[in-house]
PDB file of C-alpha atoms in Angstrom:
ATOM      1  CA  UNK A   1     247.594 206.714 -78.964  1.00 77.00           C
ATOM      2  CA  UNK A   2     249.965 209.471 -79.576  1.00 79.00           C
ATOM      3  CA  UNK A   3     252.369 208.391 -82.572  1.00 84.00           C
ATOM      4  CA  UNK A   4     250.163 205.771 -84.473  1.00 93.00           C
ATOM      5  CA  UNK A   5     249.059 206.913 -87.583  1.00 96.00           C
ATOM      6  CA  UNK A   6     245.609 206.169 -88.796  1.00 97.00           C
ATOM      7  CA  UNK A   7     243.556 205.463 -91.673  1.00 98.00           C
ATOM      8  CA  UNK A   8     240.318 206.423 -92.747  1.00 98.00           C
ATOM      9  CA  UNK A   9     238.815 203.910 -95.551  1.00 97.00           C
ATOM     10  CA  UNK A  10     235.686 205.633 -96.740  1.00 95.00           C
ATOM     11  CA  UNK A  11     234.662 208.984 -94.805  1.00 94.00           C
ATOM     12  CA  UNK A  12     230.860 209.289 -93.793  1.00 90.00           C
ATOM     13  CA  UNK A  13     229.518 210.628 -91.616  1.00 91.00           C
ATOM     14  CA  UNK A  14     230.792 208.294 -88.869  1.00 93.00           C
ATOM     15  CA  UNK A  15     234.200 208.317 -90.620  1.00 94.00           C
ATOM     16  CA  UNK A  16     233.827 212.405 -89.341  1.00 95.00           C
ATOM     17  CA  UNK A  17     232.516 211.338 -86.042  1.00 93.00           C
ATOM     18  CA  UNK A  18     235.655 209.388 -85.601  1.00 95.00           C
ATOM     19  CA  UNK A  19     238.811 212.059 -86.880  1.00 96.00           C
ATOM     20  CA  UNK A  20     236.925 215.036 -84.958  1.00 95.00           C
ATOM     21  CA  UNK A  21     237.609 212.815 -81.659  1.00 94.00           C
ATOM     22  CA  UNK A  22     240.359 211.935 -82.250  1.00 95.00           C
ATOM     23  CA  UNK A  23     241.399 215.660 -82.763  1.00 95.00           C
ATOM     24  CA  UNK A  24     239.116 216.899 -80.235  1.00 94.00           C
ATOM     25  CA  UNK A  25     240.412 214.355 -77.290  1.00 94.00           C
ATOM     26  CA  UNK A  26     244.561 215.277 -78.373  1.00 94.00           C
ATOM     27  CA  UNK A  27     244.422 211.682 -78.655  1.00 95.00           C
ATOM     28  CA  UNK A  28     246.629 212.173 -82.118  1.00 95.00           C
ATOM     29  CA  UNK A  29     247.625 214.742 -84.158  1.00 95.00           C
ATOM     30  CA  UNK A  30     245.995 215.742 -88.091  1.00 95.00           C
ATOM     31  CA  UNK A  31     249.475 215.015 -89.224  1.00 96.00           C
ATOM     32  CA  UNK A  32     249.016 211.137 -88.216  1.00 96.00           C
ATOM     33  CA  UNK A  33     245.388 210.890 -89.951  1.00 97.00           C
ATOM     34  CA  UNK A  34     244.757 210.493 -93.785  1.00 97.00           C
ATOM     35  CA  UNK A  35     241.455 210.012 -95.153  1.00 97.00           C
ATOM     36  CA  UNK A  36     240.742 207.913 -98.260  1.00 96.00           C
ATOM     37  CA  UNK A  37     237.579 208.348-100.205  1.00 95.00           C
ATOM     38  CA  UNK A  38     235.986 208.292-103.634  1.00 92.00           C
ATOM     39  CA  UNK A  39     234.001 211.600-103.865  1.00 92.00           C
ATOM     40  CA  UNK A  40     236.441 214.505-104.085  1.00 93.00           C
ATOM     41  CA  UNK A  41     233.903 216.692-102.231  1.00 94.00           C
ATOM     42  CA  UNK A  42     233.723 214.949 -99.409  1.00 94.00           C
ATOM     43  CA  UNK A  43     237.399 214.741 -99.242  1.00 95.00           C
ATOM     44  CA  UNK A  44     237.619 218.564 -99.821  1.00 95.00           C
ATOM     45  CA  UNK A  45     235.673 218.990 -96.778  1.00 95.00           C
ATOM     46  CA  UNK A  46     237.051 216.570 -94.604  1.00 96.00           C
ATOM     47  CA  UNK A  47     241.083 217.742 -95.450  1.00 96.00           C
ATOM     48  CA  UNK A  48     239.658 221.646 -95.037  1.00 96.00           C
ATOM     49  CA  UNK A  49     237.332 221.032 -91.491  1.00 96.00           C
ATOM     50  CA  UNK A  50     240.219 218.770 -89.970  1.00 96.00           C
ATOM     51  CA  UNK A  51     243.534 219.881 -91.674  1.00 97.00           C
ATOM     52  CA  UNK A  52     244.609 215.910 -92.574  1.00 97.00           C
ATOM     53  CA  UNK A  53     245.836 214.365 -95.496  1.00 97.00           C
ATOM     54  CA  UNK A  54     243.297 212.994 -98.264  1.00 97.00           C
ATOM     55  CA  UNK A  55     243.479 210.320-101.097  1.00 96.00           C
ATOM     56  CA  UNK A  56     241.193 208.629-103.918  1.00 96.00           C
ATOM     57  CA  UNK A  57     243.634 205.642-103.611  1.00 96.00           C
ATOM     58  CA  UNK A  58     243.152 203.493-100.472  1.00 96.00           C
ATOM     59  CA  UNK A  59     246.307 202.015-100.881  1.00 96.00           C
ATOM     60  CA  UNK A  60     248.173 205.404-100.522  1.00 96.00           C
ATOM     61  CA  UNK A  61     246.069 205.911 -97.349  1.00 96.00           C
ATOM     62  CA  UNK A  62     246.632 202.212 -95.695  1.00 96.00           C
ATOM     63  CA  UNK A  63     249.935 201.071 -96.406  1.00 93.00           C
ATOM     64  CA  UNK A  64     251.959 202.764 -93.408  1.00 92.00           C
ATOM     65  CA  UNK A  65     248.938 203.082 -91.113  1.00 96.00           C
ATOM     66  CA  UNK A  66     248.998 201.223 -87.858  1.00 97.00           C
ATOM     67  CA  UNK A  67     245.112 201.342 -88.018  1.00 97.00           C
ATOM     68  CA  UNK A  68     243.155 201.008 -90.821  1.00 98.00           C
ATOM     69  CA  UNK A  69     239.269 201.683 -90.289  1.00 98.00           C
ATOM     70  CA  UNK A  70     236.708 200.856 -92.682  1.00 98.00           C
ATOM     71  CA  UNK A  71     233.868 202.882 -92.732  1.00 95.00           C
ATOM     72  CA  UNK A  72     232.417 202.522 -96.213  1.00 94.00           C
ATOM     73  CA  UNK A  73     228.941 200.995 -96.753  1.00 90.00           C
ATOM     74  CA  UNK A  74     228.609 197.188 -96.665  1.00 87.00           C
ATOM     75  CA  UNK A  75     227.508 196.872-100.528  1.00 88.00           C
ATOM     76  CA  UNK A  76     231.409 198.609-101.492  1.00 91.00           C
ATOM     77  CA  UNK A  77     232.916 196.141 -99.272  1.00 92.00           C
ATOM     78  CA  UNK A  78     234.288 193.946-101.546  1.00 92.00           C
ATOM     79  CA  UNK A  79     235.718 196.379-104.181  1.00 94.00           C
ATOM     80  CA  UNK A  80     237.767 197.514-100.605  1.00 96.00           C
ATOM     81  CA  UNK A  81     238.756 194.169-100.473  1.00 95.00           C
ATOM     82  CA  UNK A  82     240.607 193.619-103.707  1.00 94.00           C
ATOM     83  CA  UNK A  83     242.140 197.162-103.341  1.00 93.00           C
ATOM     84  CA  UNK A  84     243.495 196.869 -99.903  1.00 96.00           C
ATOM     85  CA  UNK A  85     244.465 192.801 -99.956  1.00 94.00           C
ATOM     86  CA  UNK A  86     248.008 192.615 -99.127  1.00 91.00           C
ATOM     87  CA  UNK A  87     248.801 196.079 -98.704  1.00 94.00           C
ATOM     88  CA  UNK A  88     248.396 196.339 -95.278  1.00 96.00           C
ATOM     89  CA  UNK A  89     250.899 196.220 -92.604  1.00 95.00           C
ATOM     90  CA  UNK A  90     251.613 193.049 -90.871  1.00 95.00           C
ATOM     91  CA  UNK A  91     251.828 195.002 -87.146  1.00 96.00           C
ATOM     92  CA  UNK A  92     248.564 197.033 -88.219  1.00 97.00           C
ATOM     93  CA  UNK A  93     245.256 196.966 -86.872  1.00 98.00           C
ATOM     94  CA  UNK A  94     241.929 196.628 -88.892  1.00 98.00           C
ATOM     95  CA  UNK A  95     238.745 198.445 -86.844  1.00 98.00           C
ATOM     96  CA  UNK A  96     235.765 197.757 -88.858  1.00 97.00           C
ATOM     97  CA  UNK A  97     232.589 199.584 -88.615  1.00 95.00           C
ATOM     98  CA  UNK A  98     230.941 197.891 -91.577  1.00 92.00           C
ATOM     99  CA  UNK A  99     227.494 196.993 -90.632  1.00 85.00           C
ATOM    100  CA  UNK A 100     227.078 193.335 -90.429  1.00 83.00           C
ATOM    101  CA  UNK A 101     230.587 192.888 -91.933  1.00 90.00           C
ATOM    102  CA  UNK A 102     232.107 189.682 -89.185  1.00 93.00           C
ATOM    103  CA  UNK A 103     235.739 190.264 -87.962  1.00 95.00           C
ATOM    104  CA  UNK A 104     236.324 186.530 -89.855  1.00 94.00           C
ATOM    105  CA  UNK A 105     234.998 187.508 -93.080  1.00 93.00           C
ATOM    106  CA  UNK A 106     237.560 190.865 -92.834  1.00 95.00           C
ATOM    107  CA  UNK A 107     240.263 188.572 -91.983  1.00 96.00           C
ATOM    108  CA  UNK A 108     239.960 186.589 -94.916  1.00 95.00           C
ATOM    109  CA  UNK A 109     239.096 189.314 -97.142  1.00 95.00           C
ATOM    110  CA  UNK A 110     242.201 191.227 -96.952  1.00 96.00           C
ATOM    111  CA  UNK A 111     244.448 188.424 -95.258  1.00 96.00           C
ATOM    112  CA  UNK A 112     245.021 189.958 -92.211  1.00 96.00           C
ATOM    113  CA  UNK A 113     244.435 188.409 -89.160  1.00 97.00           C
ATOM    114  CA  UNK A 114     243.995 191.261 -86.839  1.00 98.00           C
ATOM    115  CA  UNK A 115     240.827 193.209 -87.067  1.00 98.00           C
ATOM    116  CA  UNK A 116     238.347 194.755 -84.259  1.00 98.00           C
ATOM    117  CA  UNK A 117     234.632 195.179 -85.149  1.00 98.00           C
ATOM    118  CA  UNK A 118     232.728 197.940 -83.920  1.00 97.00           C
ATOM    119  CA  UNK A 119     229.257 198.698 -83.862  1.00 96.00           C
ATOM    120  CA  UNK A 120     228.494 202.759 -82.974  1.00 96.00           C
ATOM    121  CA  UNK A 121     225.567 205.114 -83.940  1.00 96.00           C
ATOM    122  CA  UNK A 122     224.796 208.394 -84.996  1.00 95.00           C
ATOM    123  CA  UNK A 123     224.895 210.707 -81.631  1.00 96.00           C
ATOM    124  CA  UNK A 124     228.491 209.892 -81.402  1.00 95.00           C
ATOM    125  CA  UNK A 125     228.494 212.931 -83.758  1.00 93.00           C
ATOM    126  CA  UNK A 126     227.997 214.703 -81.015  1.00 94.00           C
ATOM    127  CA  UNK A 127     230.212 213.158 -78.002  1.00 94.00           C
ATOM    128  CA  UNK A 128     227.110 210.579 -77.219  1.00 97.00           C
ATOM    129  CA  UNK A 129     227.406 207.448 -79.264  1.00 97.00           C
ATOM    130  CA  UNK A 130     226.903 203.868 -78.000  1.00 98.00           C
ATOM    131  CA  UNK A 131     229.659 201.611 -79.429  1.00 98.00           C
ATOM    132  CA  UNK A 132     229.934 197.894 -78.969  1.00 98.00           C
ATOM    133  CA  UNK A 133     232.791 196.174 -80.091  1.00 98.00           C
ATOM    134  CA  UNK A 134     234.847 192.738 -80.175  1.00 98.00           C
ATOM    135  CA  UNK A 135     238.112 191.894 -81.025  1.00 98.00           C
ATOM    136  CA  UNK A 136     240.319 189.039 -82.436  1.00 97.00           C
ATOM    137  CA  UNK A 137     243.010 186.981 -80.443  1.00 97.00           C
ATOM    138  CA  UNK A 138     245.532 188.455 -82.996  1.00 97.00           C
ATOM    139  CA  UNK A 139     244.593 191.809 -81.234  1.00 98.00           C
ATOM    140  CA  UNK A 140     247.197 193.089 -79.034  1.00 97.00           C
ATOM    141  CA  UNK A 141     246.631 194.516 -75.535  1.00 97.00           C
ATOM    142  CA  UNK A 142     247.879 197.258 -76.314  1.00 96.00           C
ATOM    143  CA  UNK A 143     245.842 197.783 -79.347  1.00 97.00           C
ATOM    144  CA  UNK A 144     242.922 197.048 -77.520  1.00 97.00           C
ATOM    145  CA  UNK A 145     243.692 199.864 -75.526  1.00 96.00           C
ATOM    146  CA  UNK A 146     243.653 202.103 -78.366  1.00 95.00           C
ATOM    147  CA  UNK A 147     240.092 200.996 -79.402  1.00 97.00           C
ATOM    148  CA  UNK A 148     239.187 201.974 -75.963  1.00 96.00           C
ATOM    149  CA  UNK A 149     240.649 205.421 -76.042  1.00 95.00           C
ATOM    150  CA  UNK A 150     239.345 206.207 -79.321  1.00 95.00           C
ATOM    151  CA  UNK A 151     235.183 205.079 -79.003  1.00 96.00           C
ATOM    152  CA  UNK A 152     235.358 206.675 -75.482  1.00 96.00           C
ATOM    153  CA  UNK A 153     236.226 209.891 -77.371  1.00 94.00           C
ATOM    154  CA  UNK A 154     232.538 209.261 -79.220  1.00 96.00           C
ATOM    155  CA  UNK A 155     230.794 208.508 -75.709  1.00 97.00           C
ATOM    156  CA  UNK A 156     230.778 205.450 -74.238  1.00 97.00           C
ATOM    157  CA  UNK A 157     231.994 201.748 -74.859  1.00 97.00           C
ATOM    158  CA  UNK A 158     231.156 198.483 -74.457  1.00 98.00           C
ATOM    159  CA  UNK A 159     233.238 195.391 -75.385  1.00 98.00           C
ATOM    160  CA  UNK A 160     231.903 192.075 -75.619  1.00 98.00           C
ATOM    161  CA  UNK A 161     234.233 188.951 -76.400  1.00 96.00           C
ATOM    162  CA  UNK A 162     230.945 186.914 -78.352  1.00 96.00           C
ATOM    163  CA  UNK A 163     231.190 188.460 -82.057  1.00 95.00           C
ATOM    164  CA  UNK A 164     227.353 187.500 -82.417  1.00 93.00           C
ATOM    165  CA  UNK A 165     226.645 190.275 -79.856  1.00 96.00           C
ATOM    166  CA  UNK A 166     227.288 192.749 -82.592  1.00 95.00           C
ATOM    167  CA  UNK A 167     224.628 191.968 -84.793  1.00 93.00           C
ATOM    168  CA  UNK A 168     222.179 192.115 -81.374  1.00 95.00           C
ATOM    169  CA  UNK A 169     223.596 195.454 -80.781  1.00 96.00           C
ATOM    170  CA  UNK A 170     223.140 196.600 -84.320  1.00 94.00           C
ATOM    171  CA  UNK A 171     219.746 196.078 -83.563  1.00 96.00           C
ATOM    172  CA  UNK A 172     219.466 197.816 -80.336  1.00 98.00           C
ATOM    173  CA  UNK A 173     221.759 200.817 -80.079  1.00 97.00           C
ATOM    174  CA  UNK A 174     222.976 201.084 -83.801  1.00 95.00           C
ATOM    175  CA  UNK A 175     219.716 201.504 -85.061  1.00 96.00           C
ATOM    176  CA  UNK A 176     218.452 202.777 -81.896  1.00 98.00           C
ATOM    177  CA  UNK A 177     218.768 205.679 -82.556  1.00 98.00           C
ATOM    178  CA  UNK A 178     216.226 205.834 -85.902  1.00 98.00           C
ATOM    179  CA  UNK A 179     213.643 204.416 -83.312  1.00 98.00           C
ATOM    180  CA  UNK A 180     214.180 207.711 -81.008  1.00 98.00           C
ATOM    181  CA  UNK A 181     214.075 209.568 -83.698  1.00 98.00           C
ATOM    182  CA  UNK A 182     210.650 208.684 -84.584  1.00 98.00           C
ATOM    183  CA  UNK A 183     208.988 208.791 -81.945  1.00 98.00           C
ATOM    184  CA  UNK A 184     210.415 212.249 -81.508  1.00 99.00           C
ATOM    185  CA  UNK A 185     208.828 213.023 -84.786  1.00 99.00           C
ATOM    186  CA  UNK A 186     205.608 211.284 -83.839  1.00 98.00           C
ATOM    187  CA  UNK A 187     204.989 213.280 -80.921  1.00 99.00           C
ATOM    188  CA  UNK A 188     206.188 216.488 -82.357  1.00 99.00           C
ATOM    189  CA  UNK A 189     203.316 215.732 -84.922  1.00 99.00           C
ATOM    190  CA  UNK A 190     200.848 214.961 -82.705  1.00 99.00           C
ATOM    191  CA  UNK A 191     201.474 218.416 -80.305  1.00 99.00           C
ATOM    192  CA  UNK A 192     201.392 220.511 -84.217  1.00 99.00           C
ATOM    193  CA  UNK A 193     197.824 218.332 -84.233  1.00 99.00           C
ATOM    194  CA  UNK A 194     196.982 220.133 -80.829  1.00 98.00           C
ATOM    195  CA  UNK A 195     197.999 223.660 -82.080  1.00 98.00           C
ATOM    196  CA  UNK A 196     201.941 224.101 -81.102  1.00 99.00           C
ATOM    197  CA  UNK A 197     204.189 225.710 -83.562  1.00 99.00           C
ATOM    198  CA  UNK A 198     206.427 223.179 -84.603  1.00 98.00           C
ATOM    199  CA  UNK A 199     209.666 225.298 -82.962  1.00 98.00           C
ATOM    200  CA  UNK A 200     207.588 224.546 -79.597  1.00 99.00           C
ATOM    201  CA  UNK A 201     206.233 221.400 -80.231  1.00 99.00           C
ATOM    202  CA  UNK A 202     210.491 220.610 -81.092  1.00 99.00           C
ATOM    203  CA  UNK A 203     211.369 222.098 -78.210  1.00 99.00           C
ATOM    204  CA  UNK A 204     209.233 220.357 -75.582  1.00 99.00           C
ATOM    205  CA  UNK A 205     209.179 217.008 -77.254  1.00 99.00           C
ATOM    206  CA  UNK A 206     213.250 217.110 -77.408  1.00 99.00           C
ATOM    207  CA  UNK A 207     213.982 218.727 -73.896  1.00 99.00           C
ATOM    208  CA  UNK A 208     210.823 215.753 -72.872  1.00 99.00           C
ATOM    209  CA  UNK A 209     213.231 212.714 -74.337  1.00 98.00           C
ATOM    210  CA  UNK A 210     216.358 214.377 -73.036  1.00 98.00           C
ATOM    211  CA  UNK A 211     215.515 214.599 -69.227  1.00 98.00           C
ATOM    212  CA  UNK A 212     213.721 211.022 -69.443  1.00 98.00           C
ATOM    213  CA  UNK A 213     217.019 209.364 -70.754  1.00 98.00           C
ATOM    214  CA  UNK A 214     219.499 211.351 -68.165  1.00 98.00           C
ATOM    215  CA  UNK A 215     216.402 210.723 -65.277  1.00 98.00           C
ATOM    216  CA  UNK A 216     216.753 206.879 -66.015  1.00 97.00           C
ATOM    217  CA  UNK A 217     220.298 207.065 -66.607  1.00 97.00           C
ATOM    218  CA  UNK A 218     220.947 208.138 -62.958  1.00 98.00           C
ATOM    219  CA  UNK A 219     217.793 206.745 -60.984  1.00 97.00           C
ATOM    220  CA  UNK A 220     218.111 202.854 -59.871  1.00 97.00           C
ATOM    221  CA  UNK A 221     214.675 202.705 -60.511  1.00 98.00           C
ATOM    222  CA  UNK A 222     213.619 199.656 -63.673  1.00 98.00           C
ATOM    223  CA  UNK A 223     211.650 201.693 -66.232  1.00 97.00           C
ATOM    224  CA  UNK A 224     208.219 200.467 -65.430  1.00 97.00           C
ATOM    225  CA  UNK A 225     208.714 202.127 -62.031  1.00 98.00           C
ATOM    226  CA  UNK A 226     209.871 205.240 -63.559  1.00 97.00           C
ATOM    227  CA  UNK A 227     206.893 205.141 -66.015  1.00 97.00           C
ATOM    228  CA  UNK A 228     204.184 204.462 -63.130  1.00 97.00           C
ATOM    229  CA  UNK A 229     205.763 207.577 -61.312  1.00 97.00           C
ATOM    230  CA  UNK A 230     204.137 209.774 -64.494  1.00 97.00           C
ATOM    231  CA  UNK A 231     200.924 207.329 -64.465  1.00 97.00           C
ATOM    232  CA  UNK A 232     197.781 208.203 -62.087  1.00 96.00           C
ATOM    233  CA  UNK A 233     194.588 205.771 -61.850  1.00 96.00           C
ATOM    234  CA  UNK A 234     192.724 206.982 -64.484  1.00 96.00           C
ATOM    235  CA  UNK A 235     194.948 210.132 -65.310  1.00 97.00           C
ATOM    236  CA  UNK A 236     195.615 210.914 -68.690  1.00 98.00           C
ATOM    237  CA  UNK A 237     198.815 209.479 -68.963  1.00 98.00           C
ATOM    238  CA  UNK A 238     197.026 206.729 -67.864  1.00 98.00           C
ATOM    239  CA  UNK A 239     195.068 206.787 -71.374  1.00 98.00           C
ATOM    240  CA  UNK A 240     197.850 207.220 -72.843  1.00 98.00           C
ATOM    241  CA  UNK A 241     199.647 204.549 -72.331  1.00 97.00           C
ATOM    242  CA  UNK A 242     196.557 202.104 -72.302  1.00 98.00           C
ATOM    243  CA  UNK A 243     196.488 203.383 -76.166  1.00 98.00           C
ATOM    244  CA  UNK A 244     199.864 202.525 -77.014  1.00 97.00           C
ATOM    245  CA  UNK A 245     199.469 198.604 -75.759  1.00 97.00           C
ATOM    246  CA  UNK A 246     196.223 198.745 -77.201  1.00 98.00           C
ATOM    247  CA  UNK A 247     198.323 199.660 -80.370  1.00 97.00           C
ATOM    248  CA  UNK A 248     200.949 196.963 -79.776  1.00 98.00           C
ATOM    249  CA  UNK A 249     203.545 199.639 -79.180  1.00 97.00           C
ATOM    250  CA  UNK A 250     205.475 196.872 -77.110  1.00 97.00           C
ATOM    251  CA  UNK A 251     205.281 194.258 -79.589  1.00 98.00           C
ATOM    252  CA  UNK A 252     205.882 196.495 -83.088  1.00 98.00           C
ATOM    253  CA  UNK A 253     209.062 197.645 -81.552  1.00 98.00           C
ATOM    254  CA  UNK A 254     210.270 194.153 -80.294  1.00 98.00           C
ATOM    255  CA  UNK A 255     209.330 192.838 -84.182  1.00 98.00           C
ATOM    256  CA  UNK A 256     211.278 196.126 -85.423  1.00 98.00           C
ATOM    257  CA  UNK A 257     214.733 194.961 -83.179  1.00 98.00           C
ATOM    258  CA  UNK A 258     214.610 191.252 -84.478  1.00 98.00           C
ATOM    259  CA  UNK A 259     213.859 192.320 -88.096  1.00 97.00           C
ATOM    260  CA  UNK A 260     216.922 194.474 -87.613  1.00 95.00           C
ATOM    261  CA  UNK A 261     219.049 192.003 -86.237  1.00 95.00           C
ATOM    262  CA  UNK A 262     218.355 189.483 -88.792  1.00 94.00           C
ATOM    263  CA  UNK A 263     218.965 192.089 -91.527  1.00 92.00           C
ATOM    264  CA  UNK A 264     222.481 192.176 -90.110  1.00 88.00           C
ATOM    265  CA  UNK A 265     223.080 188.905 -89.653  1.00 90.00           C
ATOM    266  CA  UNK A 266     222.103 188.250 -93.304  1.00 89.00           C
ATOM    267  CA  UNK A 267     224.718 191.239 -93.975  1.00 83.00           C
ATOM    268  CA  UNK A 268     227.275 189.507 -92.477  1.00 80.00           C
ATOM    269  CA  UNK A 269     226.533 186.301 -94.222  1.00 82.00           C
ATOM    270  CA  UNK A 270     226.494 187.518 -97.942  1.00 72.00           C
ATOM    271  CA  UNK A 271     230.185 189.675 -96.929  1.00 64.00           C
ATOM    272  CA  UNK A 272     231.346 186.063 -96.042  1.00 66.00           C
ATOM    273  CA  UNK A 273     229.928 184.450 -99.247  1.00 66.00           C
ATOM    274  CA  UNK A 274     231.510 187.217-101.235  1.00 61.00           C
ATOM    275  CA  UNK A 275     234.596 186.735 -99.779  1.00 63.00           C
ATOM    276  CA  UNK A 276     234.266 183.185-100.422  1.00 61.00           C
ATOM    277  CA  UNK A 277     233.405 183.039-104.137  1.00 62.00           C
ATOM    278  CA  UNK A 278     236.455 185.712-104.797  1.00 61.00           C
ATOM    279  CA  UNK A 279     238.901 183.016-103.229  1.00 60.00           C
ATOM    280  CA  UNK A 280     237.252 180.214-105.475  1.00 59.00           C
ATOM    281  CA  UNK A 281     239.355 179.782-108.983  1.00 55.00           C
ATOM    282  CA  UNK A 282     237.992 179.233-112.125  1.00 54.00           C
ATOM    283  CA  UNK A 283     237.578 176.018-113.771  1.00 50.00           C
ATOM    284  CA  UNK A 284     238.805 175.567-116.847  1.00 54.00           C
ATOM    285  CA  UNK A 285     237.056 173.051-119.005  1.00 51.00           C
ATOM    286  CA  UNK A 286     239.081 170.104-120.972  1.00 52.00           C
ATOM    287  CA  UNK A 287     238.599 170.932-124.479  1.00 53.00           C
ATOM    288  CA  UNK A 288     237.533 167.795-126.433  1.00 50.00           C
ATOM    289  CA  UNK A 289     238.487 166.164-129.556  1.00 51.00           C
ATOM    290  CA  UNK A 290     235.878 166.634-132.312  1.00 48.00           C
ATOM    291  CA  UNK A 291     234.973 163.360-134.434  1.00 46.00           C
ATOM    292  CA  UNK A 292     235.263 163.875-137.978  1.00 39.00           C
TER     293      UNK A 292
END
């Protein structure tokens, strides 16, 4: 990737995730990143933590960028739109991590044909992130390639040539990562409930979800195996787990992944009606003569 210059639409805290592995990896220099965003602390803190160029204007940031990645939220999507429409180099490349945002809807919002969409999440802050993505035909090869180098600097990477994949994995790893997160907190609570401090209970619950995800990460074993290796006849884990189905634990998270996904596919579709009522003109009406 050495030599393209990039552009950062909108600078999160993915948007972060993104420039520090970029810069971590050598994979470019701060001199070929510029960051555009609207709140001049966040761009403060972004041009002082990474040492790259900053801009409120987003056509400053795009228009000699050979890629341009939106990372603003989906509900400022549209105002991005009208800025960036035809400023945007033909030989650039769009990566999109817009949640539910389509790569056809991008296309036709800012006329440019070719765009990559990615779906990542949150530990990819840290070197750990899941990202699935998809690309147009317009895509080069060697473009492609750059996507590749760039979410394997965030962990690892998964591409998928169905587009409607994206909205499944927006449901499974890119919000994953909330559904982790509370059962961490669940369990935390519940060892606070048996009298741990809550820097132990942390601890142990944490260090408890770690090992289990590298454990089935390297065994060959399918998960129920893994979970009946923990599970004695009768033993307390035993209980445990007879409360959780008891609960529904299996069937509240399935509803929680397909109430996700459809959230994103119903993302996606009001992007692509926006897009399409800013391309419809309006009609002026045929004034009338008045009788007298």
């Amino acid at each position: 990737m050495q030599g393209a210059s990039i552009a950062f639409i909108g600078v999160g805290a993915m948007g972060e995730a993104m420039i520090e592995g970029l810069l971590q990896h050598q994979l470019v220099g701060s001199s070929s990143i510029i960051a555009a965003d609207l709140e001049p602390n966040r761009l403060s803190s972004v041009k002082q933590r990474f040492k790259v160029a900053t801009t409120r204007n987003n056509r400053v940031a795009a228009r000699k960028a050979d890629i341009v990645v939106l990372s603003v939220k989906p509900q400022v999507l549209s105002a991005v739109y009208s800025d960036l429409k035809g400023h945007i180099r033909s030989s650039a490349m769009i990566v999109s991590i817009v949640a539910g945002a389509t790569s056809g809807s991008i296309a036709a919002g800012l006329r440019h044909q070719a765009v990559v969409r990615v779906m990542p999440n949150t530990p990819a802050q840290v070197g750990e992130g899941m990202s699935v993505w998809t690309a147009t035909e317009a895509v080069s090869d060697r473009q492609r390639e750059w996507v590749g180098t760039l979410l394997a600097a965030l962990g690892k990477q998964l591409y998928v040539r169905d587009e409607g994949l994206l909205d499944k994995a927006t449901a499974v790893s890119g919000s994953g990562p909330a559904y982790v997160f509370m059962l961490i907190e669940g369990l935390i609570d519940a060892a606070v409930h048996l009298g741990w401090s809550r820097s132990e209970a942390r601890e142990m619950v944490i260090q408890t979800v770690r090992g289990s995800a590298i454990f089935a990460e390297r065994s060959a074993l399918h998960p129920a195996e893994m979970r009946n290796l923990v599970t004695s006849p009768a033993g307390t884990t035993a209980e445990a787990i007879y409360q959780l189905e008891k609960g529904s634990f299996r069937t509240v998270l399935s509803k929680a992944v397909v109430g996700a996904y459809r959230r994103s596919v119903a993302l996606g579709e009001r992007d692509t009606n926006l897009v399409v009522a800013s391309k419809r003109k309006p009609v002026r009406k045929k004034r009338t003569k008045s009788s007298s």
